[in-house]
């Protein structure tokens, strides 16, 4: 794999603000989470790379995001991921530098209609580009998790363990976080991003590019659970989802159908099991 090098800008940027509190005004420096587009291109065989997706993301771990997205979308398996690199085409303008990633696949791949040319999504959307409701509800499932899953006592500890590792959130208050964890609560990988679905793609991509299987006992989320996050968990063979917030009705339904144990409203003193 190509090693990811330093990029511009980082996950947060400095800004000047005026804070109003009561009758006082305080001018100070603050930090904002960075949001920039990332274009993912796919090269198959000796063909020219094709645009597969454009998403708004927080710069950092871009190769993991691209790899995780391809696996979670069912467009590639971990074994077919080859080189992952920033695009260095001469016609890129400065705004595109470090914002275009090309993934070379070693096996055959057929990008569906929704993944060509104009496909794009916001940092809030994990299913943009789907052509129908039925297509959006499809679950691309890996082998269901057959290992041990965390019990309620471990589940209640996971959000605090995640929060302790949310470095960008501590600086900006503007990002989501996702983590993969073992059944005993050991954190395997933690990633942050302005997009909830991007954070999940990054943790899966981190495992895949590190040579590990994407499946894990638990996916921990810093917010609510939408159905697209359950889809991603199913695609990676994850056993359970633990969230600080609530699941949607469709998320709960898809979790049951995929055999994923779903926990919401999780805090040290309480959690709710939806399966």
Coordinates of C-alpha atoms in Angstrom, one line a residue:
X1 CA 0.0 0.0 0.0
X2 CA 1.1 3.6 -0.6
X3 CA 1.9 5.4 2.6
X4 CA -0.3 8.4 3.2
X5 CA 1.7 11.6 3.3
X6 CA 1.1 15.0 5.0
X7 CA -1.7 17.0 3.5
X8 CA -3.3 20.5 3.5
X9 CA -5.2 21.4 5.5
X10 CA -5.4 19.3 8.7
X11 CA -8.6 18.2 10.5
X12 CA -9.2 21.6 12.0
X13 CA -8.4 25.2 11.1
X14 CA -8.0 28.4 13.3
X15 CA -10.4 31.2 13.2
X16 CA -11.1 34.4 15.1
X17 CA -14.4 34.7 17.0
X18 CA -16.2 37.2 19.3
X19 CA -17.9 35.4 22.2
X20 CA -20.9 37.2 23.8
X21 CA -21.7 36.1 27.4
X22 CA -24.1 38.4 29.3
X23 CA -22.8 41.9 28.9
X24 CA -19.3 41.0 28.0
X25 CA -17.6 40.4 24.7
X26 CA -14.4 38.3 24.4
X27 CA -12.4 38.2 21.2
X28 CA -10.4 34.9 21.0
X29 CA -9.1 32.2 18.7
X30 CA -11.3 29.2 18.0
X31 CA -11.0 26.1 15.9
X32 CA -13.4 24.8 13.3
X33 CA -13.5 21.3 11.9
X34 CA -12.3 21.2 8.3
X35 CA -14.8 20.1 5.7
X36 CA -13.5 19.5 2.1
X37 CA -14.5 17.3 -0.8
X38 CA -12.9 14.0 -1.4
X39 CA -13.2 12.4 -4.8
X40 CA -12.7 8.6 -4.9
X41 CA -11.6 7.2 -8.3
X42 CA -11.4 3.5 -9.1
X43 CA -8.9 1.9 -11.5
X44 CA -9.6 -1.6 -12.7
X45 CA -6.9 -3.4 -14.7
X46 CA -5.0 -1.1 -17.1
X47 CA -8.0 1.2 -17.7
X48 CA -8.1 4.8 -16.8
X49 CA -9.5 5.6 -13.3
X50 CA -13.2 6.3 -13.1
X51 CA -14.9 8.6 -10.6
X52 CA -16.9 6.5 -8.2
X53 CA -17.9 9.0 -5.5
X54 CA -17.4 12.5 -4.1
X55 CA -18.1 13.1 -0.5
X56 CA -17.6 16.0 1.9
X57 CA -15.2 14.9 4.7
X58 CA -12.7 15.9 7.3
X59 CA -9.2 15.6 5.8
X60 CA -7.2 12.8 7.4
X61 CA -7.1 9.0 6.9
X62 CA -8.3 9.6 3.4
X63 CA -7.0 6.2 2.1
X64 CA -8.9 4.4 4.9
X65 CA -12.1 6.3 3.9
X66 CA -11.7 5.3 0.3
X67 CA -11.0 1.7 1.1
X68 CA -13.7 1.4 3.7
X69 CA -16.3 3.0 1.4
X70 CA -15.6 0.6 -1.4
X71 CA -15.9 -2.4 0.9
X72 CA -19.0 -1.1 2.6
X73 CA -20.6 -0.3 -0.8
X74 CA -20.0 -3.9 -2.0
X75 CA -17.8 -2.6 -4.8
X76 CA -14.6 -4.3 -3.6
X77 CA -13.5 -7.0 -1.2
X78 CA -10.5 -6.6 1.1
X79 CA -8.6 -9.1 -1.0
X80 CA -9.1 -7.0 -4.2
X81 CA -7.8 -3.7 -2.9
X82 CA -4.5 -2.9 -4.5
X83 CA -2.7 0.4 -4.5
X84 CA -4.3 3.4 -2.8
X85 CA -2.8 6.8 -3.7
X86 CA -3.4 10.5 -4.1
X87 CA -4.0 11.5 -7.7
X88 CA -1.1 13.5 -9.2
X89 CA -2.6 14.4 -12.5
X90 CA -1.1 17.5 -14.0
X91 CA -4.5 19.1 -14.6
X92 CA -5.4 19.1 -10.9
X93 CA -5.8 22.6 -9.5
X94 CA -4.5 23.5 -6.1
X95 CA -7.9 23.0 -4.5
X96 CA -7.9 19.4 -5.7
X97 CA -4.5 18.5 -4.4
X98 CA -4.8 15.9 -1.7
X99 CA -8.6 15.8 -2.4
X100 CA -8.6 13.1 -5.0
X101 CA -7.7 9.4 -4.1
X102 CA -7.4 6.6 -6.7
X103 CA -7.9 3.0 -5.6
X104 CA -6.6 0.3 -7.9
X105 CA -8.5 -3.0 -7.7
X106 CA -6.8 -6.3 -8.5
X107 CA -10.0 -8.1 -9.5
X108 CA -12.9 -7.3 -11.8
X109 CA -15.3 -4.6 -10.8
X110 CA -18.4 -3.2 -12.4
X111 CA -19.4 0.2 -11.1
X112 CA -23.2 0.5 -11.1
X113 CA -24.9 3.5 -12.7
X114 CA -25.1 5.3 -9.4
X115 CA -21.3 5.2 -8.9
X116 CA -20.2 7.0 -12.1
X117 CA -19.6 10.5 -13.3
X118 CA -21.8 12.8 -11.2
X119 CA -22.2 10.8 -8.1
X120 CA -21.8 13.0 -5.0
X121 CA -22.9 13.2 -1.4
X122 CA -22.8 15.6 1.5
X123 CA -21.1 15.0 4.8
X124 CA -24.6 14.1 6.2
X125 CA -25.6 11.6 3.6
X126 CA -24.6 8.0 3.3
X127 CA -27.0 6.9 0.6
X128 CA -26.8 9.7 -2.0
X129 CA -26.8 8.4 -5.5
X130 CA -29.1 5.5 -4.9
X131 CA -31.6 5.2 -7.8
X132 CA -34.6 3.8 -5.9
X133 CA -36.0 3.2 -2.4
X134 CA -35.6 -0.5 -3.0
X135 CA -32.0 -0.1 -3.9
X136 CA -31.3 2.1 -0.9
X137 CA -32.8 -0.6 1.4
X138 CA -30.6 -3.4 0.0
X139 CA -28.2 -4.9 2.5
X140 CA -24.8 -6.0 1.2
X141 CA -24.0 -8.5 3.9
X142 CA -20.8 -10.2 4.8
X143 CA -20.7 -13.5 6.8
X144 CA -22.7 -12.7 10.0
X145 CA -20.7 -12.3 13.2
X146 CA -20.5 -15.6 15.1
X147 CA -18.2 -14.6 17.9
X148 CA -18.8 -13.2 21.4
X149 CA -20.6 -9.9 21.7
X150 CA -20.3 -7.4 24.5
X151 CA -22.8 -7.7 27.4
X152 CA -24.7 -4.8 28.8
X153 CA -22.0 -4.0 31.4
X154 CA -19.4 -3.6 28.7
X155 CA -21.8 -1.7 26.4
X156 CA -22.4 1.0 29.0
X157 CA -18.7 1.7 29.2
X158 CA -18.1 2.0 25.5
X159 CA -19.3 5.6 24.8
X160 CA -17.0 7.0 27.5
X161 CA -14.1 5.0 26.2
X162 CA -14.8 6.5 22.7
X163 CA -15.2 10.0 24.1
X164 CA -11.8 9.9 25.7
X165 CA -10.3 9.3 22.2
X166 CA -12.2 12.1 20.3
X167 CA -9.3 14.5 19.9
X168 CA -10.8 16.5 17.0
X169 CA -14.1 16.8 18.8
X170 CA -12.3 18.1 21.9
X171 CA -10.9 20.9 19.8
X172 CA -13.9 21.8 17.6
X173 CA -17.1 20.2 18.9
X174 CA -18.0 19.6 15.3
X175 CA -17.3 15.9 14.4
X176 CA -18.8 12.5 14.8
X177 CA -16.8 9.5 15.9
X178 CA -16.8 5.7 15.3
X179 CA -14.8 2.9 16.8
X180 CA -14.5 -0.9 16.4
X181 CA -14.1 -2.8 19.7
X182 CA -13.7 -6.3 21.0
X183 CA -16.3 -8.0 23.2
X184 CA -14.4 -7.1 26.3
X185 CA -14.5 -3.4 25.4
X186 CA -10.9 -3.1 24.0
X187 CA -10.9 -0.3 21.4
X188 CA -9.3 -1.6 18.1
X189 CA -9.5 1.6 16.1
X190 CA -11.2 5.1 16.5
X191 CA -11.8 7.6 13.8
X192 CA -13.5 11.1 13.6
X193 CA -15.1 12.9 10.7
X194 CA -17.7 15.6 10.0
X195 CA -19.8 12.8 8.4
X196 CA -21.1 10.0 10.5
X197 CA -20.9 7.5 7.6
X198 CA -17.4 8.7 6.8
X199 CA -16.2 7.9 10.3
X200 CA -17.6 4.3 9.9
X201 CA -15.9 3.9 6.5
X202 CA -12.6 5.1 8.0
X203 CA -12.6 2.5 10.8
X204 CA -13.4 -0.3 8.4
X205 CA -10.7 1.0 6.0
X206 CA -8.2 1.2 8.8
X207 CA -8.7 -2.5 9.5
X208 CA -8.6 -3.5 5.9
X209 CA -5.5 -1.5 5.0
X210 CA -3.8 -2.9 8.1
X211 CA -4.3 -6.4 6.9
X212 CA -7.0 -7.2 9.4
X213 CA -10.6 -8.4 8.7
X214 CA -13.2 -5.6 8.9
X215 CA -15.5 -7.6 11.1
X216 CA -15.5 -6.9 14.8
X217 CA -17.7 -7.6 17.8
X218 CA -18.9 -4.0 18.1
X219 CA -19.2 -0.7 16.2
X220 CA -19.5 2.2 18.6
X221 CA -21.1 5.5 17.4
X222 CA -21.0 8.9 19.0
X223 CA -24.5 9.8 17.8
X224 CA -27.7 8.3 16.5
X225 CA -28.1 5.2 14.3
X226 CA -29.5 5.6 10.8
X227 CA -30.2 2.7 8.5
X228 CA -27.2 3.4 6.3
X229 CA -24.9 2.8 9.3
X230 CA -26.5 -0.6 9.9
X231 CA -25.9 -1.3 6.2
X232 CA -22.3 -0.6 6.6
X233 CA -22.0 -2.8 9.7
X234 CA -23.7 -5.6 7.9
X235 CA -21.4 -5.3 4.9
X236 CA -18.4 -5.7 7.2
X237 CA -19.8 -8.5 9.3
X238 CA -20.0 -6.5 12.6
X239 CA -21.8 -8.2 15.5
X240 CA -23.3 -5.3 17.4
X241 CA -23.8 -1.5 17.3
X242 CA -23.6 0.7 20.4
X243 CA -24.8 4.3 20.0
X244 CA -25.1 7.3 22.3
X245 CA -28.3 8.3 20.5
X246 CA -31.4 6.7 19.3
X247 CA -31.8 4.4 16.3
X248 CA -34.4 5.0 13.6
X249 CA -37.2 2.5 13.0
X250 CA -35.6 1.3 9.8
X251 CA -32.2 1.0 11.5
X252 CA -33.8 -1.3 14.1
X253 CA -35.5 -3.3 11.4
X254 CA -32.4 -3.8 9.3
X255 CA -30.4 -4.7 12.4
X256 CA -32.8 -7.5 13.2
X257 CA -32.8 -8.8 9.6
X258 CA -28.9 -8.7 9.5
X259 CA -28.5 -10.4 12.9
X260 CA -26.8 -7.3 14.4
X261 CA -27.4 -6.6 18.1
X262 CA -28.4 -2.9 18.5
X263 CA -28.0 -0.7 21.6
X264 CA -29.1 2.9 21.9
X265 CA -29.3 5.7 24.5
X266 CA -26.1 4.3 25.9
X267 CA -24.4 5.9 29.0
X268 CA -22.7 4.6 32.1
X269 CA -26.0 4.2 33.9
X270 CA -28.3 3.1 31.1
X271 CA -28.6 1.4 27.7
X272 CA -31.5 0.1 25.6
X273 CA -31.3 -3.1 23.6
X274 CA -33.5 -3.0 20.4
X275 CA -33.0 -6.6 19.2

